Amino acid sequence: MTAFKPGDPLTINRLYGRSSGHKLRLGQQELIDRLLPQIAVPAQGEVTAEQLFGEDRPLHFEIGFGSGEHLADRADMLPDHGFIGAEPFLNGVATAVGHVRDKHLANVRLHMGDALEVLQRLPDSGLSFLYLLHPDPWPKARHAKRRMMNDGPVELFAAKLKPGGELRVATDHPVYLEWALTVMQRHQDSFEWTAEKPPDFLHPSGGWIETRYGAKSRREGRRPYHLRYRRS
Ligand SMILES: C[S@@+](CC[C@H](N)C(=O)[O-])C[C@H]1O[C@@H](n2cnc3c(N)ncnc32)[C@H](O)[C@@H]1O
């Protein structure tokens, strides 16, 4: 496991956004109380495919899955793979648990809380895919340290992805796009940007499913960018 020292950017609290919104409906509360505990990532200890799914299988991890549409659709598409999603927003988690129930997904595990806390408990080279889709942009320069895309987290992403594994990042925010490209350039020993021409990052490819936020962004006339990086 990668060891992170006290004072490392990862040890700071990375949960800056809201963790709950409107009051849950009774059915949603039941999903949280009854189904979530059955599919929750254990609160402590190493997180492996064997431990979560009873066998070795390709693992996917989604940071900040929102309401879980992307996670559920990808899990539906790849039933032999294992999917882990982390999201602190209670209402989003409730909706995601509903997708797991409605699609009868046996290959999804969820964590309500900070993605980096779970990611650190995965064995190095344990992941085949890592998704960071429309992370909160924190556009003000003084909030740049709050962005998920920063050197500490990206080092963690590199440690946890296996060689040939893929990091997918989506954003529609020009400040975040420039920031993400710059951060990733500093890590080009670990990651190779797969885009060769603009259509490669202007359109989703490789079974990339648009998220709820991505669809809203296009409806409102913004342009989502889709960055795919291969772990060297
Ligand atoms: C703009 S939303 C995008 C949601 C979803 N990915 C989509 O594209 O529809 C960003 C999400 O990241 C979540 N988030 C923020 N910090 C996080 C963290 N440390 N770990 C996991 N999720 C986080 C927020 O709660 C929020 O739901």
Short mmCIF file of N, CA and C in Angstrom, two decimals, residues 54-227:
data_model
loop_
_atom_site.label_atom_id
_atom_site.label_comp_id
_atom_site.label_asym_id
_atom_site.label_seq_id
_atom_site.Cartn_x
_atom_site.Cartn_y
_atom_site.Cartn_z
N GLY A 54 -15.86 -11.65 -3.78
CA GLY A 54 -15.59 -13.08 -3.60
C GLY A 54 -14.67 -13.66 -4.65
N GLU A 55 -14.11 -12.85 -5.53
CA GLU A 55 -13.18 -13.37 -6.55
C GLU A 55 -12.37 -12.21 -7.13
N ASP A 56 -11.27 -12.57 -7.78
CA ASP A 56 -10.47 -11.57 -8.46
C ASP A 56 -11.20 -11.16 -9.75
N ARG A 57 -11.38 -9.88 -9.97
CA ARG A 57 -12.02 -9.40 -11.20
C ARG A 57 -11.59 -7.95 -11.44
N PRO A 58 -11.68 -7.45 -12.69
CA PRO A 58 -11.29 -6.05 -12.93
C PRO A 58 -12.12 -5.11 -12.06
N LEU A 59 -11.44 -4.13 -11.48
CA LEU A 59 -12.13 -3.18 -10.59
C LEU A 59 -12.19 -1.79 -11.21
N HIS A 60 -13.34 -1.15 -11.06
CA HIS A 60 -13.57 0.23 -11.50
C HIS A 60 -13.90 1.04 -10.26
N PHE A 61 -13.47 2.31 -10.25
CA PHE A 61 -13.73 3.17 -9.09
C PHE A 61 -14.23 4.52 -9.59
N GLU A 62 -15.38 4.97 -9.10
CA GLU A 62 -15.86 6.30 -9.49
C GLU A 62 -15.84 7.24 -8.29
N ILE A 63 -15.15 8.37 -8.49
CA ILE A 63 -15.04 9.40 -7.45
C ILE A 63 -16.19 10.39 -7.63
N GLY A 64 -17.03 10.55 -6.63
CA GLY A 64 -18.11 11.54 -6.71
C GLY A 64 -19.12 11.19 -7.79
N PHE A 65 -19.84 10.06 -7.58
CA PHE A 65 -20.74 9.55 -8.64
C PHE A 65 -22.05 10.33 -8.74
N GLY A 66 -22.25 11.35 -7.92
CA GLY A 66 -23.48 12.15 -8.02
C GLY A 66 -24.68 11.28 -7.69
N SER A 67 -25.56 11.05 -8.68
CA SER A 67 -26.73 10.21 -8.45
C SER A 67 -26.52 8.79 -8.99
N GLY A 68 -25.33 8.52 -9.49
CA GLY A 68 -24.95 7.13 -9.79
C GLY A 68 -25.35 6.58 -11.14
N GLU A 69 -25.83 7.43 -12.07
CA GLU A 69 -26.27 6.90 -13.37
C GLU A 69 -25.11 6.27 -14.13
N HIS A 70 -23.98 6.98 -14.18
CA HIS A 70 -22.82 6.45 -14.91
C HIS A 70 -22.36 5.14 -14.29
N LEU A 71 -22.24 5.12 -12.97
CA LEU A 71 -21.77 3.93 -12.26
C LEU A 71 -22.69 2.74 -12.55
N ALA A 72 -24.00 2.97 -12.45
CA ALA A 72 -24.96 1.88 -12.63
C ALA A 72 -24.96 1.40 -14.08
N ASP A 73 -24.89 2.32 -15.04
CA ASP A 73 -24.92 1.91 -16.44
C ASP A 73 -23.65 1.15 -16.82
N ARG A 74 -22.50 1.62 -16.31
CA ARG A 74 -21.24 0.91 -16.61
C ARG A 74 -21.26 -0.48 -15.96
N ALA A 75 -21.79 -0.56 -14.74
CA ALA A 75 -21.84 -1.84 -14.04
C ALA A 75 -22.78 -2.81 -14.77
N ASP A 76 -23.86 -2.26 -15.34
CA ASP A 76 -24.81 -3.07 -16.10
C ASP A 76 -24.15 -3.59 -17.38
N MET A 77 -23.30 -2.72 -17.96
CA MET A 77 -22.63 -3.04 -19.22
C MET A 77 -21.56 -4.13 -19.02
N LEU A 78 -20.95 -4.15 -17.81
CA LEU A 78 -19.82 -5.05 -17.55
C LEU A 78 -20.10 -5.88 -16.28
N PRO A 79 -21.03 -6.84 -16.38
CA PRO A 79 -21.45 -7.54 -15.16
C PRO A 79 -20.37 -8.38 -14.49
N ASP A 80 -19.29 -8.73 -15.24
CA ASP A 80 -18.22 -9.54 -14.64
C ASP A 80 -17.16 -8.68 -13.97
N HIS A 81 -17.29 -7.36 -14.07
CA HIS A 81 -16.35 -6.46 -13.43
C HIS A 81 -16.95 -5.99 -12.09
N GLY A 82 -16.08 -5.45 -11.23
CA GLY A 82 -16.56 -4.93 -9.95
C GLY A 82 -16.49 -3.42 -9.95
N PHE A 83 -17.50 -2.77 -9.37
CA PHE A 83 -17.57 -1.30 -9.38
C PHE A 83 -17.68 -0.77 -7.95
N ILE A 84 -16.82 0.21 -7.66
CA ILE A 84 -16.87 0.88 -6.36
C ILE A 84 -17.14 2.35 -6.62
N GLY A 85 -18.11 2.90 -5.92
CA GLY A 85 -18.41 4.32 -6.08
C GLY A 85 -18.36 5.00 -4.72
N ALA A 86 -17.86 6.22 -4.69
CA ALA A 86 -17.83 6.99 -3.44
C ALA A 86 -18.46 8.36 -3.68
N GLU A 87 -19.32 8.76 -2.76
CA GLU A 87 -20.03 10.03 -2.90
C GLU A 87 -20.54 10.44 -1.51
N PRO A 88 -20.23 11.64 -1.06
CA PRO A 88 -20.68 12.04 0.28
C PRO A 88 -22.12 12.55 0.35
N PHE A 89 -22.72 12.86 -0.82
CA PHE A 89 -24.02 13.54 -0.84
C PHE A 89 -25.14 12.50 -0.64
N LEU A 90 -25.78 12.58 0.53
CA LEU A 90 -26.77 11.56 0.92
C LEU A 90 -27.85 11.35 -0.14
N ASN A 91 -28.41 12.44 -0.67
CA ASN A 91 -29.51 12.29 -1.62
C ASN A 91 -29.05 11.58 -2.89
N GLY A 92 -27.81 11.86 -3.33
CA GLY A 92 -27.26 11.17 -4.50
C GLY A 92 -27.07 9.69 -4.21
N VAL A 93 -26.57 9.38 -3.01
CA VAL A 93 -26.35 7.98 -2.66
C VAL A 93 -27.68 7.23 -2.65
N ALA A 94 -28.72 7.86 -2.12
CA ALA A 94 -30.04 7.21 -2.09
C ALA A 94 -30.51 6.90 -3.52
N THR A 95 -30.33 7.84 -4.43
CA THR A 95 -30.74 7.60 -5.83
C THR A 95 -29.91 6.47 -6.44
N ALA A 96 -28.60 6.47 -6.14
CA ALA A 96 -27.73 5.43 -6.69
C ALA A 96 -28.12 4.04 -6.17
N VAL A 97 -28.46 3.96 -4.88
CA VAL A 97 -28.88 2.66 -4.33
C VAL A 97 -30.15 2.20 -5.05
N GLY A 98 -31.02 3.15 -5.39
CA GLY A 98 -32.24 2.83 -6.16
C GLY A 98 -31.89 2.24 -7.53
N HIS A 99 -30.86 2.79 -8.19
CA HIS A 99 -30.44 2.24 -9.49
C HIS A 99 -29.92 0.81 -9.33
N VAL A 100 -29.18 0.58 -8.26
CA VAL A 100 -28.62 -0.76 -8.02
C VAL A 100 -29.77 -1.76 -7.85
N ARG A 101 -30.79 -1.33 -7.10
CA ARG A 101 -31.94 -2.22 -6.90
C ARG A 101 -32.70 -2.43 -8.21
N ASP A 102 -33.00 -1.33 -8.92
CA ASP A 102 -33.84 -1.44 -10.12
C ASP A 102 -33.16 -2.24 -11.23
N LYS A 103 -31.83 -2.12 -11.32
CA LYS A 103 -31.11 -2.85 -12.38
C LYS A 103 -30.59 -4.21 -11.90
N HIS A 104 -30.91 -4.56 -10.67
CA HIS A 104 -30.48 -5.85 -10.08
C HIS A 104 -28.98 -6.03 -10.21
N LEU A 105 -28.23 -5.02 -9.80
CA LEU A 105 -26.77 -5.06 -9.95
C LEU A 105 -26.13 -5.74 -8.74
N ALA A 106 -25.39 -6.82 -9.02
CA ALA A 106 -24.69 -7.53 -7.93
C ALA A 106 -23.22 -7.13 -7.88
N ASN A 107 -22.81 -6.24 -8.77
CA ASN A 107 -21.37 -5.93 -8.91
C ASN A 107 -21.04 -4.50 -8.53
N VAL A 108 -21.83 -3.90 -7.63
CA VAL A 108 -21.59 -2.51 -7.21
C VAL A 108 -21.46 -2.44 -5.68
N ARG A 109 -20.46 -1.70 -5.22
CA ARG A 109 -20.31 -1.41 -3.79
C ARG A 109 -20.18 0.10 -3.63
N LEU A 110 -20.81 0.65 -2.61
CA LEU A 110 -20.84 2.10 -2.44
C LEU A 110 -20.25 2.53 -1.11
N HIS A 111 -19.66 3.72 -1.13
CA HIS A 111 -19.17 4.33 0.10
C HIS A 111 -19.76 5.72 0.18
N MET A 112 -20.45 6.02 1.28
CA MET A 112 -20.99 7.38 1.45
C MET A 112 -19.93 8.18 2.21
N GLY A 113 -19.15 8.95 1.46
CA GLY A 113 -18.09 9.72 2.09
C GLY A 113 -16.98 10.02 1.10
N ASP A 114 -15.80 10.29 1.63
CA ASP A 114 -14.67 10.74 0.84
C ASP A 114 -14.07 9.59 0.01
N ALA A 115 -13.98 9.81 -1.30
CA ALA A 115 -13.43 8.79 -2.20
C ALA A 115 -11.97 8.47 -1.85
N LEU A 116 -11.20 9.48 -1.47
CA LEU A 116 -9.77 9.24 -1.25
C LEU A 116 -9.53 8.34 -0.06
N GLU A 117 -10.45 8.40 0.90
CA GLU A 117 -10.30 7.53 2.08
C GLU A 117 -10.35 6.06 1.64
N VAL A 118 -11.27 5.73 0.73
CA VAL A 118 -11.39 4.33 0.27
C VAL A 118 -10.26 3.99 -0.69
N LEU A 119 -9.96 4.94 -1.56
CA LEU A 119 -8.92 4.70 -2.58
C LEU A 119 -7.59 4.33 -1.91
N GLN A 120 -7.30 4.96 -0.79
CA GLN A 120 -6.04 4.68 -0.10
C GLN A 120 -6.00 3.25 0.44
N ARG A 121 -7.18 2.63 0.62
CA ARG A 121 -7.23 1.28 1.19
C ARG A 121 -7.18 0.19 0.12
N LEU A 122 -7.15 0.61 -1.16
CA LEU A 122 -7.01 -0.38 -2.24
C LEU A 122 -5.54 -0.77 -2.38
N PRO A 123 -5.26 -2.01 -2.79
CA PRO A 123 -3.86 -2.35 -3.05
C PRO A 123 -3.34 -1.56 -4.24
N ASP A 124 -2.05 -1.28 -4.25
CA ASP A 124 -1.46 -0.60 -5.41
C ASP A 124 -1.70 -1.46 -6.65
N SER A 125 -1.89 -0.82 -7.79
CA SER A 125 -2.17 -1.49 -9.08
C SER A 125 -3.45 -2.33 -9.01
N GLY A 126 -4.37 -1.96 -8.14
CA GLY A 126 -5.59 -2.75 -7.97
C GLY A 126 -6.72 -2.38 -8.93
N LEU A 127 -6.59 -1.23 -9.61
CA LEU A 127 -7.73 -0.74 -10.41
C LEU A 127 -7.49 -0.82 -11.91
N SER A 128 -8.55 -1.13 -12.64
CA SER A 128 -8.49 -1.09 -14.11
C SER A 128 -8.99 0.24 -14.65
N PHE A 129 -9.98 0.82 -13.98
CA PHE A 129 -10.55 2.10 -14.42
C PHE A 129 -10.79 2.99 -13.20
N LEU A 130 -10.54 4.28 -13.42
CA LEU A 130 -10.83 5.27 -12.39
C LEU A 130 -11.55 6.44 -13.06
N TYR A 131 -12.70 6.83 -12.52
CA TYR A 131 -13.51 7.88 -13.13
C TYR A 131 -13.61 9.10 -12.20
N LEU A 132 -13.33 10.25 -12.77
CA LEU A 132 -13.51 11.53 -12.05
C LEU A 132 -14.32 12.41 -13.01
N LEU A 133 -15.63 12.38 -12.86
CA LEU A 133 -16.51 12.97 -13.88
C LEU A 133 -17.17 14.23 -13.34
N HIS A 134 -16.84 15.32 -13.95
CA HIS A 134 -17.35 16.63 -13.54
C HIS A 134 -17.14 16.90 -12.06
N PRO A 135 -15.90 16.83 -11.61
CA PRO A 135 -15.62 17.18 -10.21
C PRO A 135 -15.98 18.64 -9.95
N ASP A 136 -16.28 18.94 -8.69
CA ASP A 136 -16.59 20.34 -8.34
C ASP A 136 -15.42 21.21 -8.80
N PRO A 137 -15.69 22.29 -9.55
CA PRO A 137 -14.57 23.02 -10.17
C PRO A 137 -13.81 23.94 -9.23
N TRP A 138 -14.43 24.40 -8.17
CA TRP A 138 -13.77 25.37 -7.27
C TRP A 138 -12.98 26.37 -8.11
N PRO A 139 -13.70 27.21 -8.90
CA PRO A 139 -13.02 28.05 -9.89
C PRO A 139 -12.16 29.17 -9.33
N LYS A 140 -12.42 29.60 -8.09
CA LYS A 140 -11.60 30.70 -7.56
C LYS A 140 -10.19 30.20 -7.25
N ALA A 141 -9.19 31.01 -7.60
CA ALA A 141 -7.80 30.59 -7.42
C ALA A 141 -7.51 30.24 -5.96
N ARG A 142 -8.13 30.95 -5.03
CA ARG A 142 -7.81 30.68 -3.63
C ARG A 142 -8.39 29.34 -3.15
N HIS A 143 -9.27 28.74 -3.97
CA HIS A 143 -9.83 27.42 -3.62
C HIS A 143 -9.18 26.29 -4.40
N ALA A 144 -8.10 26.60 -5.14
CA ALA A 144 -7.53 25.58 -6.05
C ALA A 144 -7.12 24.31 -5.31
N LYS A 145 -6.71 24.45 -4.05
CA LYS A 145 -6.27 23.25 -3.29
C LYS A 145 -7.44 22.30 -3.04
N ARG A 146 -8.67 22.83 -3.15
CA ARG A 146 -9.82 21.97 -2.92
C ARG A 146 -10.13 21.08 -4.11
N ARG A 147 -9.56 21.40 -5.27
CA ARG A 147 -9.87 20.60 -6.47
C ARG A 147 -9.35 19.18 -6.30
N MET A 148 -10.15 18.23 -6.72
CA MET A 148 -9.72 16.83 -6.61
C MET A 148 -8.47 16.59 -7.44
N MET A 149 -8.38 17.30 -8.57
CA MET A 149 -7.21 17.15 -9.44
C MET A 149 -6.08 18.00 -8.87
N ASN A 150 -5.22 17.38 -8.10
CA ASN A 150 -4.06 18.04 -7.52
C ASN A 150 -2.96 16.99 -7.42
N ASP A 151 -1.73 17.40 -7.16
CA ASP A 151 -0.62 16.44 -7.22
C ASP A 151 -0.80 15.24 -6.27
N GLY A 152 -1.24 15.50 -5.03
CA GLY A 152 -1.39 14.40 -4.06
C GLY A 152 -2.36 13.34 -4.57
N PRO A 153 -3.62 13.72 -4.88
CA PRO A 153 -4.57 12.75 -5.41
C PRO A 153 -4.08 12.08 -6.70
N VAL A 154 -3.47 12.84 -7.60
CA VAL A 154 -3.04 12.23 -8.88
C VAL A 154 -1.94 11.19 -8.63
N GLU A 155 -1.08 11.44 -7.64
CA GLU A 155 -0.08 10.41 -7.28
C GLU A 155 -0.79 9.16 -6.77
N LEU A 156 -1.85 9.39 -6.01
CA LEU A 156 -2.62 8.24 -5.51
C LEU A 156 -3.29 7.50 -6.67
N PHE A 157 -3.85 8.24 -7.63
CA PHE A 157 -4.48 7.60 -8.80
C PHE A 157 -3.44 6.73 -9.52
N ALA A 158 -2.22 7.28 -9.66
CA ALA A 158 -1.16 6.54 -10.37
C ALA A 158 -0.82 5.26 -9.62
N ALA A 159 -0.77 5.37 -8.29
CA ALA A 159 -0.40 4.19 -7.49
C ALA A 159 -1.48 3.10 -7.61
N LYS A 160 -2.73 3.50 -7.66
CA LYS A 160 -3.81 2.52 -7.58
C LYS A 160 -4.20 1.92 -8.93
N LEU A 161 -3.88 2.63 -10.03
CA LEU A 161 -4.21 2.07 -11.36
C LEU A 161 -3.12 1.10 -11.78
N LYS A 162 -3.52 0.01 -12.40
CA LYS A 162 -2.51 -0.93 -12.90
C LYS A 162 -1.95 -0.41 -14.22
N PRO A 163 -0.76 -0.84 -14.62
CA PRO A 163 -0.24 -0.41 -15.92
C PRO A 163 -1.25 -0.76 -17.01
N GLY A 164 -1.53 0.21 -17.89
CA GLY A 164 -2.54 0.00 -18.93
C GLY A 164 -3.94 0.36 -18.47
N GLY A 165 -4.11 0.61 -17.16
CA GLY A 165 -5.41 1.02 -16.64
C GLY A 165 -5.74 2.44 -17.11
N GLU A 166 -7.00 2.83 -16.92
CA GLU A 166 -7.42 4.11 -17.52
C GLU A 166 -8.04 5.06 -16.50
N LEU A 167 -7.61 6.32 -16.56
CA LEU A 167 -8.22 7.40 -15.78
C LEU A 167 -9.07 8.23 -16.73
N ARG A 168 -10.35 8.39 -16.42
CA ARG A 168 -11.24 9.22 -17.23
C ARG A 168 -11.66 10.44 -16.42
N VAL A 169 -11.44 11.60 -17.00
CA VAL A 169 -11.80 12.86 -16.34
C VAL A 169 -12.72 13.64 -17.26
N ALA A 170 -13.85 14.11 -16.76
CA ALA A 170 -14.73 14.97 -17.55
C ALA A 170 -14.87 16.31 -16.84
N THR A 171 -14.88 17.36 -17.62
CA THR A 171 -15.21 18.68 -17.07
C THR A 171 -15.75 19.56 -18.18
N ASP A 172 -16.61 20.50 -17.81
CA ASP A 172 -17.09 21.48 -18.79
C ASP A 172 -16.61 22.86 -18.38
N HIS A 173 -15.71 22.89 -17.38
CA HIS A 173 -15.30 24.18 -16.84
C HIS A 173 -13.93 24.58 -17.39
N PRO A 174 -13.83 25.72 -18.09
CA PRO A 174 -12.54 26.07 -18.72
C PRO A 174 -11.40 26.19 -17.73
N VAL A 175 -11.68 26.72 -16.53
CA VAL A 175 -10.60 26.85 -15.53
C VAL A 175 -10.13 25.46 -15.10
N TYR A 176 -11.09 24.58 -14.88
CA TYR A 176 -10.73 23.23 -14.42
C TYR A 176 -10.02 22.46 -15.52
N LEU A 177 -10.47 22.66 -16.77
CA LEU A 177 -9.84 21.96 -17.89
C LEU A 177 -8.36 22.31 -17.97
N GLU A 178 -8.08 23.60 -17.93
CA GLU A 178 -6.68 24.04 -18.03
C GLU A 178 -5.87 23.52 -16.84
N TRP A 179 -6.50 23.59 -15.68
CA TRP A 179 -5.85 23.13 -14.45
C TRP A 179 -5.53 21.63 -14.55
N ALA A 180 -6.54 20.85 -14.98
CA ALA A 180 -6.37 19.39 -15.07
C ALA A 180 -5.27 19.03 -16.07
N LEU A 181 -5.27 19.69 -17.21
CA LEU A 181 -4.24 19.39 -18.22
C LEU A 181 -2.85 19.72 -17.67
N THR A 182 -2.76 20.83 -16.94
CA THR A 182 -1.46 21.23 -16.38
C THR A 182 -1.00 20.25 -15.32
N VAL A 183 -1.92 19.86 -14.42
CA VAL A 183 -1.54 18.90 -13.38
C VAL A 183 -1.09 17.59 -14.03
N MET A 184 -1.86 17.13 -15.01
CA MET A 184 -1.53 15.84 -15.64
C MET A 184 -0.22 15.89 -16.40
N GLN A 185 0.11 17.08 -16.91
CA GLN A 185 1.39 17.21 -17.61
C GLN A 185 2.56 16.98 -16.65
N ARG A 186 2.35 17.39 -15.38
CA ARG A 186 3.42 17.18 -14.39
C ARG A 186 3.58 15.69 -14.07
N HIS A 187 2.58 14.88 -14.46
CA HIS A 187 2.61 13.45 -14.13
C HIS A 187 2.72 12.61 -15.40
N GLN A 188 3.39 13.17 -16.42
CA GLN A 188 3.42 12.43 -17.68
C GLN A 188 4.32 11.20 -17.63
N ASP A 189 5.11 11.05 -16.58
CA ASP A 189 5.86 9.79 -16.43
C ASP A 189 4.90 8.65 -16.06
N SER A 190 3.78 9.02 -15.44
CA SER A 190 2.83 7.99 -14.99
C SER A 190 1.65 7.84 -15.93
N PHE A 191 1.28 8.94 -16.62
CA PHE A 191 0.06 8.90 -17.43
C PHE A 191 0.30 9.41 -18.85
N GLU A 192 -0.29 8.70 -19.79
CA GLU A 192 -0.20 9.12 -21.20
C GLU A 192 -1.61 9.54 -21.64
N TRP A 193 -1.73 10.77 -22.12
CA TRP A 193 -3.02 11.25 -22.63
C TRP A 193 -3.28 10.55 -23.97
N THR A 194 -4.41 9.88 -24.11
CA THR A 194 -4.63 9.04 -25.30
C THR A 194 -5.12 9.86 -26.49
N ALA A 195 -5.51 11.13 -26.29
CA ALA A 195 -6.08 11.92 -27.40
C ALA A 195 -5.01 12.24 -28.44
N GLU A 196 -5.39 12.05 -29.69
CA GLU A 196 -4.47 12.42 -30.79
C GLU A 196 -4.99 13.61 -31.56
N LYS A 197 -6.32 13.81 -31.54
CA LYS A 197 -6.93 14.93 -32.26
C LYS A 197 -8.15 15.40 -31.46
N PRO A 198 -8.60 16.65 -31.70
CA PRO A 198 -9.69 17.21 -30.87
C PRO A 198 -10.92 16.31 -30.73
N PRO A 199 -11.42 15.64 -31.77
CA PRO A 199 -12.62 14.83 -31.53
C PRO A 199 -12.43 13.80 -30.42
N ASP A 200 -11.15 13.42 -30.18
CA ASP A 200 -10.89 12.40 -29.15
C ASP A 200 -11.24 12.90 -27.75
N PHE A 201 -11.20 14.23 -27.55
CA PHE A 201 -11.58 14.71 -26.20
C PHE A 201 -12.87 15.53 -26.22
N LEU A 202 -13.39 15.81 -27.43
CA LEU A 202 -14.66 16.55 -27.49
C LEU A 202 -15.86 15.61 -27.38
N HIS A 203 -15.64 14.33 -27.67
CA HIS A 203 -16.75 13.38 -27.62
C HIS A 203 -16.36 12.20 -26.73
N PRO A 204 -17.35 11.65 -25.99
CA PRO A 204 -17.03 10.46 -25.19
C PRO A 204 -16.77 9.26 -26.10
N SER A 205 -15.85 8.39 -25.72
CA SER A 205 -15.56 7.20 -26.53
C SER A 205 -15.26 6.04 -25.60
N GLY A 206 -15.11 4.87 -26.15
CA GLY A 206 -14.73 3.69 -25.35
C GLY A 206 -15.80 3.30 -24.34
N GLY A 207 -17.08 3.38 -24.74
CA GLY A 207 -18.15 2.98 -23.81
C GLY A 207 -18.35 3.98 -22.69
N TRP A 208 -17.89 5.20 -22.90
CA TRP A 208 -18.01 6.26 -21.89
C TRP A 208 -19.46 6.75 -21.89
N ILE A 209 -20.13 6.61 -20.78
CA ILE A 209 -21.53 7.01 -20.68
C ILE A 209 -21.60 8.42 -20.08
N GLU A 210 -22.42 9.24 -20.67
CA GLU A 210 -22.54 10.61 -20.17
C GLU A 210 -23.21 10.61 -18.79
N THR A 211 -22.75 11.46 -17.90
CA THR A 211 -23.37 11.55 -16.57
C THR A 211 -24.54 12.54 -16.62
N ARG A 212 -25.27 12.57 -15.53
CA ARG A 212 -26.40 13.51 -15.42
C ARG A 212 -25.89 14.95 -15.57
N TYR A 213 -24.77 15.22 -14.90
CA TYR A 213 -24.20 16.57 -14.99
C TYR A 213 -23.76 16.89 -16.42
N GLY A 214 -23.16 15.90 -17.09
CA GLY A 214 -22.69 16.10 -18.47
C GLY A 214 -23.85 16.43 -19.40
N ALA A 215 -24.97 15.71 -19.26
CA ALA A 215 -26.14 15.95 -20.11
C ALA A 215 -26.70 17.35 -19.85
N LYS A 216 -26.76 17.74 -18.57
CA LYS A 216 -27.26 19.07 -18.20
C LYS A 216 -26.36 20.15 -18.80
N SER A 217 -25.08 19.90 -18.74
CA SER A 217 -24.12 20.86 -19.26
C SER A 217 -24.34 21.11 -20.75
N ARG A 218 -24.54 20.02 -21.50
CA ARG A 218 -24.77 20.20 -22.96
C ARG A 218 -26.10 20.90 -23.22
N ARG A 219 -27.14 20.52 -22.46
CA ARG A 219 -28.46 21.16 -22.62
C ARG A 219 -28.35 22.66 -22.41
N GLU A 220 -27.49 23.05 -21.49
CA GLU A 220 -27.36 24.48 -21.16
C GLU A 220 -26.32 25.18 -22.03
N GLY A 221 -25.84 24.48 -23.06
CA GLY A 221 -24.97 25.11 -24.06
C GLY A 221 -23.49 25.12 -23.72
N ARG A 222 -23.09 24.40 -22.65
CA ARG A 222 -21.66 24.32 -22.36
C ARG A 222 -21.09 23.10 -23.08
N ARG A 223 -19.77 23.00 -23.07
CA ARG A 223 -19.13 21.89 -23.79
C ARG A 223 -18.35 21.00 -22.81
N PRO A 224 -18.80 19.76 -22.60
CA PRO A 224 -18.02 18.87 -21.74
C PRO A 224 -16.80 18.31 -22.49
N TYR A 225 -15.66 18.28 -21.81
CA TYR A 225 -14.43 17.69 -22.35
C TYR A 225 -14.22 16.33 -21.69
N HIS A 226 -13.70 15.40 -22.48
CA HIS A 226 -13.54 14.02 -22.01
C HIS A 226 -12.08 13.63 -22.14
N LEU A 227 -11.39 13.57 -21.01
CA LEU A 227 -9.95 13.27 -21.04
C LEU A 227 -9.72 11.82 -20.62
#
